[in-house]
Amino acid sequence: MAAKQNEVFISYSRRDKEFVRTLDEALQVRGLDAWIDWEDIPPNADWMQEIKEGIEAADSMIFVISPDSLNSKVCCEEVEHALQHNKRLIPILHREIERPGRGSSPANNPLDRAYSALGFDTTAERLYGYIGPQNWIYFRAADDFEKAVETLFQTIFTDLEYVKSHTRLTMRATEWDRAQRMAEFVLRGEDLLNAETWLENSKNKMPEPTQLQQQFIMASRYEHEKELQTGEAQRLREDALRREAELRERQTKTTRRFLAVSLSLFVVALGMAMFASLQFIEASDERDNASTQAFLAEQNASTAIIAQGQAISEARNASTQAALARQNEATAFAAQNAARSEARNASTQAALAQQNASTATVAQGKPSSRPKLPSRTKPPQTARPKKR
């Protein structure tokens, strides 16, 4: 987990701890938050890693100069890590040091031999090379502490916005670098624009941008351009997809309209077909009915013809019967007349017989002359009707 951003990081030797406490209190009175290893390292944490992250999160590093700090490998690592990230280095002299003269040999110079025994030939020389070119602020016992604190305060706040931006970029770039420079950790949007502006304005300013910061900003710009291209490509793809979707929608609407029209036409055609079918069925029924009626008419006509023939035959028979009836009537009339004639003849015969009987009786009793019988006359014959 990255440390929070602080104004200063204080690098010191343990032998200068009391002085550092006094300095920290003076800074806190002025509202400065200092990172110090005795209060900012959590228990069970990676101690050196926490120190490095504290340096990265600080705007400036205060290095408390003393013979012990110059000989401290830890202090040397802290200063080197700060310079690696181009931190503003503010050396403050708390206890006097003496640097061995260059070009002398430890074997020939007792002072050089003493420094060599303390390790100044390695660590101290390296540290002195780092802090030597800087402007020192003097916090020796004989110096005015308050005045020195004021000078330190002014130094810390010199071009503070630039320095704070430097710190923020250091923290972001370090995080990006430790994450295998993944694109998810680059700057974007307003942060990228601010970083590029800061980089352009960093000429002739201290601390200078680090190589890591510059690589980080360049990588952020590259990712931004790639995202723009990707975004443009994505936008073009989305436009193409949108146009394709609109085209599909139009085609779908057209298809739906076509289907609706086709369905309507189909329904109409189906209705017409059903109507035509019904009409055909009705026509067929009517045709069948007409055929039936025609057949019936023909049958009736035939029946009528037969009936007519029968009627004619019956009429003829009736005529024949009438003729026969008339003939029979005439025959009956003739027979009647004949019967009447025979009846009259019979009556005449009976009268004659009676008369003859009377005559015989009389003759038997008294002869007398026979009475003269009337002469028989034939009854008039009735003319027979002619047979038709």
PDB file of C-alpha atoms in Angstrom, residues 88-275:
ATOM      1  CA  ARG A  88      14.338  18.010  -3.626  1.00  0.00           C
ATOM      2  CA  LEU A  89      17.230  17.363  -1.220  1.00  0.00           C
ATOM      3  CA  ILE A  90      17.610  19.860   1.643  1.00  0.00           C
ATOM      4  CA  PRO A  91      20.785  19.186   3.667  1.00  0.00           C
ATOM      5  CA  ILE A  92      20.829  20.675   7.172  1.00  0.00           C
ATOM      6  CA  LEU A  93      24.047  20.617   9.170  1.00  0.00           C
ATOM      7  CA  HIS A  94      23.509  19.597  12.774  1.00  0.00           C
ATOM      8  CA  ARG A  95      27.042  18.495  13.712  1.00  0.00           C
ATOM      9  CA  GLU A  96      30.271  19.487  11.994  1.00  0.00           C
ATOM     10  CA  ILE A  97      32.052  17.036   9.718  1.00  0.00           C
ATOM     11  CA  GLU A  98      35.502  17.077   8.181  1.00  0.00           C
ATOM     12  CA  ARG A  99      35.989  15.737   4.704  1.00  0.00           C
ATOM     13  CA  PRO A 100      39.315  14.074   3.946  1.00  0.00           C
ATOM     14  CA  GLY A 101      41.430  15.807   1.374  1.00  0.00           C
ATOM     15  CA  ARG A 102      41.261  14.439  -2.110  1.00  0.00           C
ATOM     16  CA  GLY A 103      44.386  12.881  -3.527  1.00  0.00           C
ATOM     17  CA  SER A 104      45.838  11.861  -0.151  1.00  0.00           C
ATOM     18  CA  SER A 105      46.397   8.288   0.838  1.00  0.00           C
ATOM     19  CA  PRO A 106      44.961   6.848   4.085  1.00  0.00           C
ATOM     20  CA  ALA A 107      48.395   5.313   4.770  1.00  0.00           C
ATOM     21  CA  ASN A 108      50.094   8.733   4.723  1.00  0.00           C
ATOM     22  CA  ASN A 109      47.320  10.899   6.277  1.00  0.00           C
ATOM     23  CA  PRO A 110      46.227  10.090   9.869  1.00  0.00           C
ATOM     24  CA  LEU A 111      42.870  11.861   9.313  1.00  0.00           C
ATOM     25  CA  ASP A 112      42.250   9.855   6.175  1.00  0.00           C
ATOM     26  CA  ARG A 113      43.062   6.695   8.082  1.00  0.00           C
ATOM     27  CA  ALA A 114      40.502   7.666  10.722  1.00  0.00           C
ATOM     28  CA  TYR A 115      37.788   8.323   8.130  1.00  0.00           C
ATOM     29  CA  SER A 116      38.677   5.097   6.398  1.00  0.00           C
ATOM     30  CA  ALA A 117      38.218   3.258   9.661  1.00  0.00           C
ATOM     31  CA  LEU A 118      34.706   4.726   9.886  1.00  0.00           C
ATOM     32  CA  GLY A 119      33.960   3.771   6.308  1.00  0.00           C
ATOM     33  CA  PHE A 120      34.125   7.302   4.944  1.00  0.00           C
ATOM     34  CA  ASP A 121      36.084   6.084   2.003  1.00  0.00           C
ATOM     35  CA  THR A 122      32.878   4.534   0.689  1.00  0.00           C
ATOM     36  CA  THR A 123      29.588   5.624   2.218  1.00  0.00           C
ATOM     37  CA  ALA A 124      30.635   9.064   3.423  1.00  0.00           C
ATOM     38  CA  GLU A 125      32.258   9.958   0.135  1.00  0.00           C
ATOM     39  CA  ARG A 126      29.153   8.927  -1.747  1.00  0.00           C
ATOM     40  CA  LEU A 127      26.882  10.898   0.547  1.00  0.00           C
ATOM     41  CA  TYR A 128      29.114  13.909   0.499  1.00  0.00           C
ATOM     42  CA  GLY A 129      29.063  13.799  -3.257  1.00  0.00           C
ATOM     43  CA  TYR A 130      25.278  13.973  -3.136  1.00  0.00           C
ATOM     44  CA  ILE A 131      24.912  16.784  -0.586  1.00  0.00           C
ATOM     45  CA  GLY A 132      28.036  18.751  -1.314  1.00  0.00           C
ATOM     46  CA  PRO A 133      26.641  20.785  -4.239  1.00  0.00           C
ATOM     47  CA  GLN A 134      23.453  21.673  -2.301  1.00  0.00           C
ATOM     48  CA  ASN A 135      22.851  24.769  -0.189  1.00  0.00           C
ATOM     49  CA  TRP A 136      23.066  23.733   3.413  1.00  0.00           C
ATOM     50  CA  ILE A 137      20.959  25.159   6.225  1.00  0.00           C
ATOM     51  CA  TYR A 138      22.845  25.361   9.471  1.00  0.00           C
ATOM     52  CA  PHE A 139      21.276  23.915  12.603  1.00  0.00           C
ATOM     53  CA  ARG A 140      24.425  23.674  14.672  1.00  0.00           C
ATOM     54  CA  ALA A 141      24.299  24.294  18.387  1.00  0.00           C
ATOM     55  CA  ALA A 142      25.730  27.775  17.940  1.00  0.00           C
ATOM     56  CA  ASP A 143      23.242  28.737  15.180  1.00  0.00           C
ATOM     57  CA  ASP A 144      19.871  30.489  15.619  1.00  0.00           C
ATOM     58  CA  PHE A 145      17.414  27.573  15.593  1.00  0.00           C
ATOM     59  CA  GLU A 146      14.283  29.628  14.880  1.00  0.00           C
ATOM     60  CA  LYS A 147      15.951  31.482  12.031  1.00  0.00           C
ATOM     61  CA  ALA A 148      17.170  28.215  10.592  1.00  0.00           C
ATOM     62  CA  VAL A 149      13.670  26.750  10.855  1.00  0.00           C
ATOM     63  CA  GLU A 150      12.252  29.772   9.011  1.00  0.00           C
ATOM     64  CA  THR A 151      14.838  29.347   6.261  1.00  0.00           C
ATOM     65  CA  LEU A 152      14.000  25.654   6.053  1.00  0.00           C
ATOM     66  CA  PHE A 153      10.292  26.478   5.911  1.00  0.00           C
ATOM     67  CA  GLN A 154      10.831  28.921   3.036  1.00  0.00           C
ATOM     68  CA  THR A 155      12.988  26.403   1.176  1.00  0.00           C
ATOM     69  CA  ILE A 156      10.365  23.716   1.522  1.00  0.00           C
ATOM     70  CA  PHE A 157       7.645  26.016   0.188  1.00  0.00           C
ATOM     71  CA  THR A 158       9.678  27.355  -2.729  1.00  0.00           C
ATOM     72  CA  ASP A 159       7.827  26.457  -5.962  1.00  0.00           C
ATOM     73  CA  LEU A 160       5.736  24.098  -3.873  1.00  0.00           C
ATOM     74  CA  GLU A 161       3.063  23.393  -6.504  1.00  0.00           C
ATOM     75  CA  TYR A 162       5.692  22.254  -8.964  1.00  0.00           C
ATOM     76  CA  VAL A 163       7.301  20.081  -6.306  1.00  0.00           C
ATOM     77  CA  LYS A 164       3.957  18.587  -5.236  1.00  0.00           C
ATOM     78  CA  SER A 165       3.196  17.737  -8.860  1.00  0.00           C
ATOM     79  CA  HIS A 166       6.627  16.153  -9.046  1.00  0.00           C
ATOM     80  CA  THR A 167       5.755  14.056  -6.005  1.00  0.00           C
ATOM     81  CA  ARG A 168       2.355  13.017  -7.348  1.00  0.00           C
ATOM     82  CA  LEU A 169       3.884  11.963 -10.649  1.00  0.00           C
ATOM     83  CA  THR A 170       6.618  10.092  -8.813  1.00  0.00           C
ATOM     84  CA  MET A 171       4.046   8.128  -6.838  1.00  0.00           C
ATOM     85  CA  ARG A 172       1.908   7.395  -9.906  1.00  0.00           C
ATOM     86  CA  ALA A 173       4.899   6.487 -12.078  1.00  0.00           C
ATOM     87  CA  THR A 174       6.343   4.218  -9.396  1.00  0.00           C
ATOM     88  CA  GLU A 175       3.007   2.490  -8.946  1.00  0.00           C
ATOM     89  CA  TRP A 176       2.790   2.004 -12.714  1.00  0.00           C
ATOM     90  CA  ASP A 177       6.349   0.667 -12.872  1.00  0.00           C
ATOM     91  CA  ARG A 178       5.788  -1.770  -9.997  1.00  0.00           C
ATOM     92  CA  ALA A 179       2.596  -3.011 -11.706  1.00  0.00           C
ATOM     93  CA  GLN A 180       4.615  -4.130 -14.736  1.00  0.00           C
ATOM     94  CA  ARG A 181       3.654  -0.897 -16.501  1.00  0.00           C
ATOM     95  CA  MET A 182       0.108  -2.050 -17.115  1.00  0.00           C
ATOM     96  CA  ALA A 183      -2.139   0.296 -19.090  1.00  0.00           C
ATOM     97  CA  GLU A 184      -4.641   0.408 -16.239  1.00  0.00           C
ATOM     98  CA  PHE A 185      -2.220   2.563 -14.212  1.00  0.00           C
ATOM     99  CA  VAL A 186      -1.459   5.307 -16.769  1.00  0.00           C
ATOM    100  CA  LEU A 187      -2.675   8.892 -16.574  1.00  0.00           C
ATOM    101  CA  ARG A 188      -5.901   9.817 -18.288  1.00  0.00           C
ATOM    102  CA  GLY A 189      -7.988  12.865 -18.975  1.00  0.00           C
ATOM    103  CA  GLU A 190      -7.214  15.932 -16.883  1.00  0.00           C
ATOM    104  CA  ASP A 191      -4.354  14.193 -15.049  1.00  0.00           C
ATOM    105  CA  LEU A 192      -2.572  13.527 -18.331  1.00  0.00           C
ATOM    106  CA  LEU A 193      -3.002  17.106 -19.549  1.00  0.00           C
ATOM    107  CA  ASN A 194      -1.721  18.474 -16.229  1.00  0.00           C
ATOM    108  CA  ALA A 195       1.273  16.124 -16.299  1.00  0.00           C
ATOM    109  CA  GLU A 196       2.181  17.144 -19.844  1.00  0.00           C
ATOM    110  CA  THR A 197       1.876  20.820 -18.908  1.00  0.00           C
ATOM    111  CA  TRP A 198       4.046  20.208 -15.839  1.00  0.00           C
ATOM    112  CA  LEU A 199       6.663  18.453 -17.977  1.00  0.00           C
ATOM    113  CA  GLU A 200       6.746  21.323 -20.479  1.00  0.00           C
ATOM    114  CA  ASN A 201       7.203  23.842 -17.637  1.00  0.00           C
ATOM    115  CA  SER A 202       9.889  21.784 -15.868  1.00  0.00           C
ATOM    116  CA  LYS A 203      12.820  23.213 -17.813  1.00  0.00           C
ATOM    117  CA  ASN A 204      15.380  24.919 -15.578  1.00  0.00           C
ATOM    118  CA  LYS A 205      13.445  23.835 -12.498  1.00  0.00           C
ATOM    119  CA  MET A 206      14.511  21.709  -9.580  1.00  0.00           C
ATOM    120  CA  PRO A 207      13.988  18.925  -9.001  1.00  0.00           C
ATOM    121  CA  GLU A 208      14.169  17.819 -12.604  1.00  0.00           C
ATOM    122  CA  PRO A 209      11.679  15.275 -13.972  1.00  0.00           C
ATOM    123  CA  THR A 210      12.935  11.737 -13.624  1.00  0.00           C
ATOM    124  CA  GLN A 211      13.351   9.394 -16.527  1.00  0.00           C
ATOM    125  CA  LEU A 212      10.608   7.223 -15.039  1.00  0.00           C
ATOM    126  CA  GLN A 213       8.237  10.201 -14.884  1.00  0.00           C
ATOM    127  CA  GLN A 214       8.933  11.070 -18.510  1.00  0.00           C
ATOM    128  CA  GLN A 215       8.431   7.459 -19.585  1.00  0.00           C
ATOM    129  CA  PHE A 216       5.230   7.364 -17.555  1.00  0.00           C
ATOM    130  CA  ILE A 217       3.845  10.505 -19.199  1.00  0.00           C
ATOM    131  CA  MET A 218       4.850   9.280 -22.669  1.00  0.00           C
ATOM    132  CA  ALA A 219       3.250   5.890 -21.998  1.00  0.00           C
ATOM    133  CA  SER A 220       0.111   7.644 -20.776  1.00  0.00           C
ATOM    134  CA  ARG A 221      -0.028   9.718 -23.967  1.00  0.00           C
ATOM    135  CA  TYR A 222       0.541   6.596 -26.057  1.00  0.00           C
ATOM    136  CA  GLU A 223      -2.236   4.738 -24.269  1.00  0.00           C
ATOM    137  CA  HIS A 224      -4.465   7.780 -24.617  1.00  0.00           C
ATOM    138  CA  GLU A 225      -3.856   7.952 -28.372  1.00  0.00           C
ATOM    139  CA  LYS A 226      -4.344   4.225 -28.641  1.00  0.00           C
ATOM    140  CA  GLU A 227      -7.558   4.496 -26.687  1.00  0.00           C
ATOM    141  CA  LEU A 228      -8.618   7.352 -28.933  1.00  0.00           C
ATOM    142  CA  GLN A 229      -7.879   5.229 -31.959  1.00  0.00           C
ATOM    143  CA  THR A 230      -9.507   2.280 -30.288  1.00  0.00           C
ATOM    144  CA  GLY A 231     -12.352   4.522 -29.234  1.00  0.00           C
ATOM    145  CA  GLU A 232     -12.594   5.909 -32.762  1.00  0.00           C
ATOM    146  CA  ALA A 233     -12.474   2.408 -34.136  1.00  0.00           C
ATOM    147  CA  GLN A 234     -15.008   1.397 -31.530  1.00  0.00           C
ATOM    148  CA  ARG A 235     -17.114   4.422 -32.424  1.00  0.00           C
ATOM    149  CA  LEU A 236     -16.840   3.515 -36.099  1.00  0.00           C
ATOM    150  CA  ARG A 237     -17.740  -0.059 -35.259  1.00  0.00           C
ATOM    151  CA  GLU A 238     -20.615   1.152 -33.134  1.00  0.00           C
ATOM    152  CA  ASP A 239     -21.708   3.474 -35.955  1.00  0.00           C
ATOM    153  CA  ALA A 240     -21.446   0.594 -38.378  1.00  0.00           C
ATOM    154  CA  LEU A 241     -23.346  -1.643 -35.998  1.00  0.00           C
ATOM    155  CA  ARG A 242     -25.888   1.118 -35.425  1.00  0.00           C
ATOM    156  CA  ARG A 243     -26.299   1.631 -39.173  1.00  0.00           C
ATOM    157  CA  GLU A 244     -26.500  -2.113 -39.641  1.00  0.00           C
ATOM    158  CA  ALA A 245     -29.066  -2.304 -36.858  1.00  0.00           C
ATOM    159  CA  GLU A 246     -31.017   0.561 -38.425  1.00  0.00           C
ATOM    160  CA  LEU A 247     -30.785  -1.171 -41.801  1.00  0.00           C
ATOM    161  CA  ARG A 248     -31.935  -4.420 -40.249  1.00  0.00           C
ATOM    162  CA  GLU A 249     -34.711  -2.541 -38.499  1.00  0.00           C
ATOM    163  CA  ARG A 250     -35.749  -0.905 -41.766  1.00  0.00           C
ATOM    164  CA  GLN A 251     -35.527  -4.257 -43.510  1.00  0.00           C
ATOM    165  CA  THR A 252     -37.504  -5.804 -40.689  1.00  0.00           C
ATOM    166  CA  LYS A 253     -40.118  -3.064 -40.948  1.00  0.00           C
ATOM    167  CA  THR A 254     -40.176  -3.477 -44.735  1.00  0.00           C
ATOM    168  CA  THR A 255     -40.434  -7.223 -44.336  1.00  0.00           C
ATOM    169  CA  ARG A 256     -43.162  -6.789 -41.767  1.00  0.00           C
ATOM    170  CA  ARG A 257     -45.019  -4.380 -44.039  1.00  0.00           C
ATOM    171  CA  PHE A 258     -44.516  -6.769 -46.950  1.00  0.00           C
ATOM    172  CA  LEU A 259     -45.701  -9.660 -44.824  1.00  0.00           C
ATOM    173  CA  ALA A 260     -48.630  -7.593 -43.597  1.00  0.00           C
ATOM    174  CA  VAL A 261     -49.534  -6.620 -47.171  1.00  0.00           C
ATOM    175  CA  SER A 262     -48.925 -10.170 -48.337  1.00  0.00           C
ATOM    176  CA  LEU A 263     -50.999 -11.497 -45.482  1.00  0.00           C
ATOM    177  CA  SER A 264     -53.725  -8.985 -46.269  1.00  0.00           C
ATOM    178  CA  LEU A 265     -53.591  -9.926 -49.934  1.00  0.00           C
ATOM    179  CA  PHE A 266     -53.532 -13.573 -48.953  1.00  0.00           C
ATOM    180  CA  VAL A 267     -56.539 -13.054 -46.714  1.00  0.00           C
ATOM    181  CA  VAL A 268     -58.281 -11.142 -49.497  1.00  0.00           C
ATOM    182  CA  ALA A 269     -57.279 -13.781 -52.037  1.00  0.00           C
ATOM    183  CA  LEU A 270     -58.326 -16.494 -49.634  1.00  0.00           C
ATOM    184  CA  GLY A 271     -61.619 -14.701 -49.079  1.00  0.00           C
ATOM    185  CA  MET A 272     -62.067 -14.274 -52.801  1.00  0.00           C
ATOM    186  CA  ALA A 273     -61.110 -17.907 -53.334  1.00  0.00           C
ATOM    187  CA  MET A 274     -63.550 -18.973 -50.658  1.00  0.00           C
ATOM    188  CA  PHE A 275     -66.165 -16.676 -52.158  1.00  0.00           C
TER     189      PHE A 275
END
